[in-house]
Amino acid sequence: ATGSDARDLVIIGGGVAGYVAAIKAGQEGMKVTCIEKRGTLGGTCLNVGCIPSKSLLNNSHLYHQILHDTKHRGIEVGDVKLNLKQLMKAKETSVEGLTKGIEFLFKKNGVEYLKGTGSFVDQHTVKVALNDGGETVVAGKNILIATGSEVTPFPGLEIDEKTIISSTGAIALQEVPKKLLVIGGGIIGLEMASVWSRLGSEVTVVEYLDQIGGPGMDTEIAKSIQKILKRQGINFKTGTKVLSGEKTGDGVDVQIESAKGGKQETLNADVVLVAIGRRPYTKGLGLENIGLELDERGRVIIDSQYRTKIPHIRCVGDVTFGPMLAHKAEEEAVAAIEYIKTGHGHVNYGCIPAVMYTAPEVAWVGQSEQDLKKAGVKYRVGTFPFSANSRAKTNLDSEGMVKMLADAETDRLLGIHIIGPNAGEMIAEGTLALEYGASSEDIARTCHAHPTLAEAFKEAAMATYSKAIHF
Ligand code: FAD
Ligand code: NAD
């Protein structure tokens, strides 16, 4: 039972899921406490994920472009040097500014912030081992689990964040490794492969499946980006499994074999990045004290209103079902608070965009061609290459294409896939189109400004229901 001093909501975890829920709850006039053990807010995303990786992607791209992509534009540059320390400092400045910004938003919205590790004592009580020492206890009428995820380890390759690294080590290396081996060609693998290859590493990506890009990427798009990344100098071994690895005097030896079996091979690298996925994180949370069980993949089991089997304890973000993406966590956080406050909330899981921030970027929303084939849905495809888009050509940045998939009968858009400059921004239009149930003709008949990359989006829609003009 809760006493009169119980908080309306206690949130365990101050990552994107937890902090967004805290701010939203504060805005709704709830008395809310957020417990975070890291020492800073923003979780994986702000501290060691989305934000620092994008800083490195942006600045390594700029460096690479200055080195290799200026002369033919009429720009002559002199001595170009990498200052890795400063590159890392720029990253840290962005992270610091953003995490502090969340603290400010907590104050603004009356959120109580406890720095410490939370664990359940009973169904309404959370004990907090404070980072500064000592312990406190908070009671909540509602409790939200938002403890996120951690790196999935590779058996036998112990992560030391120096020679065998996770993404956390990969955003903080103090020198450019001569040879970098990446296990896992998903989004983390490819983003980090891009960063270090641009800065001078010889990078090899080993991917178990025949296709890179991780779950959800359209096969045609995955093949296309693989070719582009290969041209940029990244080596790929797809359909290949890593069997084992061991540290040698000056690096790591990794044994690989074709996924179908066959001859083994040993690859040597100075640094090995383990990027085979992430798993839900519930360590030390005391779930056993409240009788909450996890599914076979370690996820907290919830219903469509984010309730665990104890209805006033809800859960959102990476620690439960669905894609492990920051914007998905954010949507769920808002919906969970709306459920608590009003009994209604909504997240459209068919309409969550994904973006890989390589150069060019890859972005998609909705279903892939292989999804539609598997489901037996009849569809039409429309594509438009950036090489036929005036702005992309003007910018001398015209790799990639927009690909649309629409229902063969109704023309309703089912999936949109983009490789290209600023694909991550452009996918917002696709997401809106899917959310509103647009047809390809709806987009084709919408005026798009000239000359913009977005015209490629419109022309792909034209190609889906009729014909593109410029291709
Ligand atoms: P988290 O961000 O993991 O936050 C959970 C928080 O809970 C942590 O800070 C943890 O310290 C805290 N915590 C855990 N247990 C306790 C406890 N018992 N008591 C107190 N605190 C606790 N997603 C994107 O959408 N776009 C991207 O570009 C992107 N890039 C990424 C790059 C990398 C390298 C990585 C690793 C991930 C990236 N992601 C990206 C994924 C994104 O970071 C996650 O989906 C997102 O952080 C999930 O938010 P969350 O709040 O559920 O979990
Ligand atoms: P992932 O699931 O996206 O990709 C892991 C890849 O590793 C898969 O392609 C898988 O087939 C491969 N793999 C698994 N075991 C292997 C083995 N033994 N040998 C070779 N390959 C193997 O996971 P990730 O890239 O680690 O990313 C983790 C999470 O973080 C994902 O949910 C991702 O969406 C998220 N994330 C998102 C972004 C973004 O949105 N830009 C960036 C980084 C991370």
PDB file of C-alpha atoms in Angstrom, residues 274-403:
ATOM      1  CA  VAL A 274      31.624  -6.714 -30.982  1.00  0.00           C
ATOM      2  CA  ALA A 275      28.371  -5.413 -32.492  1.00  0.00           C
ATOM      3  CA  ILE A 276      26.024  -8.381 -32.586  1.00  0.00           C
ATOM      4  CA  GLY A 277      23.081  -6.672 -30.952  1.00  0.00           C
ATOM      5  CA  ARG A 278      21.894  -5.452 -27.572  1.00  0.00           C
ATOM      6  CA  ARG A 279      19.911  -7.174 -24.857  1.00  0.00           C
ATOM      7  CA  PRO A 280      17.443  -5.882 -22.254  1.00  0.00           C
ATOM      8  CA  TYR A 281      18.981  -4.761 -18.978  1.00  0.00           C
ATOM      9  CA  THR A 282      17.284  -5.648 -15.676  1.00  0.00           C
ATOM     10  CA  LYS A 283      20.285  -6.525 -13.516  1.00  0.00           C
ATOM     11  CA  GLY A 284      19.877  -5.632  -9.842  1.00  0.00           C
ATOM     12  CA  LEU A 285      16.362  -4.336 -10.356  1.00  0.00           C
ATOM     13  CA  GLY A 286      14.896  -6.733  -7.790  1.00  0.00           C
ATOM     14  CA  LEU A 287      12.194  -8.046 -10.134  1.00  0.00           C
ATOM     15  CA  GLU A 288      12.226 -11.254  -8.098  1.00  0.00           C
ATOM     16  CA  ASN A 289      10.934  -9.253  -5.109  1.00  0.00           C
ATOM     17  CA  ILE A 290       7.725  -8.439  -6.966  1.00  0.00           C
ATOM     18  CA  GLY A 291       7.357 -11.688  -8.912  1.00  0.00           C
ATOM     19  CA  LEU A 292       7.895 -10.166 -12.376  1.00  0.00           C
ATOM     20  CA  GLU A 293       9.161 -12.598 -14.966  1.00  0.00           C
ATOM     21  CA  LEU A 294      10.976 -11.953 -18.218  1.00  0.00           C
ATOM     22  CA  ASP A 295      10.424 -13.569 -21.603  1.00  0.00           C
ATOM     23  CA  GLU A 296      12.976 -15.907 -23.192  1.00  0.00           C
ATOM     24  CA  ARG A 297      14.969 -12.933 -24.493  1.00  0.00           C
ATOM     25  CA  GLY A 298      15.088 -11.186 -21.140  1.00  0.00           C
ATOM     26  CA  ARG A 299      12.416  -8.613 -21.998  1.00  0.00           C
ATOM     27  CA  VAL A 300       9.916  -7.344 -19.431  1.00  0.00           C
ATOM     28  CA  ILE A 301       6.514  -8.670 -20.483  1.00  0.00           C
ATOM     29  CA  ILE A 302       3.855  -5.991 -20.969  1.00  0.00           C
ATOM     30  CA  ASP A 303       0.383  -5.574 -22.463  1.00  0.00           C
ATOM     31  CA  SER A 304      -0.720  -3.028 -25.063  1.00  0.00           C
ATOM     32  CA  GLN A 305      -0.960  -0.338 -22.354  1.00  0.00           C
ATOM     33  CA  TYR A 306       2.646  -0.966 -21.237  1.00  0.00           C
ATOM     34  CA  ARG A 307       1.376  -2.648 -18.030  1.00  0.00           C
ATOM     35  CA  THR A 308       3.241  -5.556 -16.527  1.00  0.00           C
ATOM     36  CA  LYS A 309       1.114  -8.175 -14.806  1.00  0.00           C
ATOM     37  CA  ILE A 310       1.167  -5.766 -11.851  1.00  0.00           C
ATOM     38  CA  PRO A 311      -0.995  -3.095 -13.486  1.00  0.00           C
ATOM     39  CA  HIS A 312       0.481  -0.018 -11.775  1.00  0.00           C
ATOM     40  CA  ILE A 313       3.995  -1.087 -12.851  1.00  0.00           C
ATOM     41  CA  ARG A 314       4.584  -0.259 -16.499  1.00  0.00           C
ATOM     42  CA  CYS A 315       7.580  -0.597 -18.766  1.00  0.00           C
ATOM     43  CA  VAL A 316       8.834   1.134 -21.928  1.00  0.00           C
ATOM     44  CA  GLY A 317      11.913   1.389 -24.145  1.00  0.00           C
ATOM     45  CA  ASP A 318      14.717  -1.043 -24.940  1.00  0.00           C
ATOM     46  CA  VAL A 319      13.997  -3.242 -21.919  1.00  0.00           C
ATOM     47  CA  THR A 320      10.725  -4.433 -23.425  1.00  0.00           C
ATOM     48  CA  PHE A 321       9.437  -5.516 -26.868  1.00  0.00           C
ATOM     49  CA  GLY A 322      10.011  -3.762 -30.191  1.00  0.00           C
ATOM     50  CA  PRO A 323      12.910  -2.168 -32.036  1.00  0.00           C
ATOM     51  CA  MET A 324      15.667  -0.762 -29.828  1.00  0.00           C
ATOM     52  CA  LEU A 325      15.441   2.797 -31.051  1.00  0.00           C
ATOM     53  CA  ALA A 326      15.444   6.067 -29.155  1.00  0.00           C
ATOM     54  CA  HIS A 327      12.423   7.523 -30.946  1.00  0.00           C
ATOM     55  CA  LYS A 328      10.440   4.339 -30.304  1.00  0.00           C
ATOM     56  CA  ALA A 329      11.301   4.646 -26.590  1.00  0.00           C
ATOM     57  CA  GLU A 330      10.198   8.269 -26.659  1.00  0.00           C
ATOM     58  CA  GLU A 331       6.825   7.512 -28.273  1.00  0.00           C
ATOM     59  CA  GLU A 332       6.173   4.764 -25.745  1.00  0.00           C
ATOM     60  CA  ALA A 333       7.103   7.020 -22.839  1.00  0.00           C
ATOM     61  CA  VAL A 334       4.536   9.630 -23.849  1.00  0.00           C
ATOM     62  CA  ALA A 335       1.872   6.979 -24.518  1.00  0.00           C
ATOM     63  CA  ALA A 336       2.493   5.284 -21.150  1.00  0.00           C
ATOM     64  CA  ILE A 337       1.977   8.575 -19.301  1.00  0.00           C
ATOM     65  CA  GLU A 338      -1.175   9.216 -21.314  1.00  0.00           C
ATOM     66  CA  TYR A 339      -2.460   5.770 -20.342  1.00  0.00           C
ATOM     67  CA  ILE A 340      -1.809   6.529 -16.670  1.00  0.00           C
ATOM     68  CA  LYS A 341      -3.387   9.963 -16.895  1.00  0.00           C
ATOM     69  CA  THR A 342      -6.322   9.423 -19.263  1.00  0.00           C
ATOM     70  CA  GLY A 343      -6.590   5.703 -19.993  1.00  0.00           C
ATOM     71  CA  HIS A 344      -5.738   6.308 -23.670  1.00  0.00           C
ATOM     72  CA  GLY A 345      -2.459   6.350 -25.560  1.00  0.00           C
ATOM     73  CA  HIS A 346      -1.145   5.350 -28.962  1.00  0.00           C
ATOM     74  CA  VAL A 347       1.999   4.203 -30.755  1.00  0.00           C
ATOM     75  CA  ASN A 348       1.802   3.027 -34.359  1.00  0.00           C
ATOM     76  CA  TYR A 349       4.389   0.270 -34.490  1.00  0.00           C
ATOM     77  CA  GLY A 350       3.943  -0.081 -38.257  1.00  0.00           C
ATOM     78  CA  CYS A 351       5.247   3.410 -38.667  1.00  0.00           C
ATOM     79  CA  ILE A 352       8.563   3.708 -36.825  1.00  0.00           C
ATOM     80  CA  PRO A 353      11.338   5.002 -39.060  1.00  0.00           C
ATOM     81  CA  ALA A 354      14.862   3.581 -38.988  1.00  0.00           C
ATOM     82  CA  VAL A 355      17.945   5.498 -40.052  1.00  0.00           C
ATOM     83  CA  MET A 356      21.512   4.390 -40.535  1.00  0.00           C
ATOM     84  CA  TYR A 357      23.771   7.442 -40.459  1.00  0.00           C
ATOM     85  CA  THR A 358      26.412   6.299 -42.924  1.00  0.00           C
ATOM     86  CA  ALA A 359      27.262   8.437 -45.952  1.00  0.00           C
ATOM     87  CA  PRO A 360      25.004   8.225 -47.819  1.00  0.00           C
ATOM     88  CA  GLU A 361      22.388   7.645 -45.143  1.00  0.00           C
ATOM     89  CA  VAL A 362      19.939   4.770 -45.332  1.00  0.00           C
ATOM     90  CA  ALA A 363      16.422   5.281 -44.021  1.00  0.00           C
ATOM     91  CA  TRP A 364      13.202   3.383 -44.151  1.00  0.00           C
ATOM     92  CA  VAL A 365       9.710   3.114 -42.745  1.00  0.00           C
ATOM     93  CA  GLY A 366       7.080   0.417 -43.106  1.00  0.00           C
ATOM     94  CA  GLN A 367       7.618  -2.872 -44.832  1.00  0.00           C
ATOM     95  CA  SER A 368      10.447  -4.125 -47.014  1.00  0.00           C
ATOM     96  CA  GLU A 369       9.987  -5.976 -50.282  1.00  0.00           C
ATOM     97  CA  GLN A 370      10.946  -9.235 -48.585  1.00  0.00           C
ATOM     98  CA  ASP A 371       8.323  -8.583 -45.847  1.00  0.00           C
ATOM     99  CA  LEU A 372       5.598  -8.098 -48.465  1.00  0.00           C
ATOM    100  CA  LYS A 373       6.615 -11.184 -50.423  1.00  0.00           C
ATOM    101  CA  LYS A 374       6.569 -13.245 -47.255  1.00  0.00           C
ATOM    102  CA  ALA A 375       3.099 -11.941 -46.367  1.00  0.00           C
ATOM    103  CA  GLY A 376       1.859 -12.612 -49.921  1.00  0.00           C
ATOM    104  CA  VAL A 377       0.841  -8.987 -50.439  1.00  0.00           C
ATOM    105  CA  LYS A 378       0.615  -7.787 -54.049  1.00  0.00           C
ATOM    106  CA  TYR A 379       2.530  -4.548 -54.417  1.00  0.00           C
ATOM    107  CA  ARG A 380       3.921  -2.079 -56.914  1.00  0.00           C
ATOM    108  CA  VAL A 381       7.442  -0.645 -56.785  1.00  0.00           C
ATOM    109  CA  GLY A 382       8.506   2.834 -57.827  1.00  0.00           C
ATOM    110  CA  THR A 383      12.101   4.000 -57.685  1.00  0.00           C
ATOM    111  CA  PHE A 384      13.912   7.194 -58.465  1.00  0.00           C
ATOM    112  CA  PRO A 385      17.729   7.551 -58.436  1.00  0.00           C
ATOM    113  CA  PHE A 386      19.409  10.612 -56.952  1.00  0.00           C
ATOM    114  CA  SER A 387      21.592  10.624 -60.064  1.00  0.00           C
ATOM    115  CA  ALA A 388      18.520  12.029 -61.846  1.00  0.00           C
ATOM    116  CA  ASN A 389      17.738  14.612 -59.148  1.00  0.00           C
ATOM    117  CA  SER A 390      18.893  18.138 -59.945  1.00  0.00           C
ATOM    118  CA  ARG A 391      19.911  19.125 -56.414  1.00  0.00           C
ATOM    119  CA  ALA A 392      21.865  15.921 -55.789  1.00  0.00           C
ATOM    120  CA  LYS A 393      23.654  16.389 -59.108  1.00  0.00           C
ATOM    121  CA  THR A 394      24.382  20.043 -58.331  1.00  0.00           C
ATOM    122  CA  ASN A 395      25.819  19.062 -54.971  1.00  0.00           C
ATOM    123  CA  LEU A 396      27.932  16.348 -56.637  1.00  0.00           C
ATOM    124  CA  ASP A 397      26.396  13.967 -54.127  1.00  0.00           C
ATOM    125  CA  SER A 398      24.094  11.737 -56.111  1.00  0.00           C
ATOM    126  CA  GLU A 399      24.501   8.161 -54.887  1.00  0.00           C
ATOM    127  CA  GLY A 400      21.385   6.259 -53.919  1.00  0.00           C
ATOM    128  CA  MET A 401      17.679   6.242 -54.621  1.00  0.00           C
ATOM    129  CA  VAL A 402      14.189   6.460 -53.232  1.00  0.00           C
ATOM    130  CA  LYS A 403      12.133   3.283 -53.411  1.00  0.00           C
TER     131      LYS A 403
END
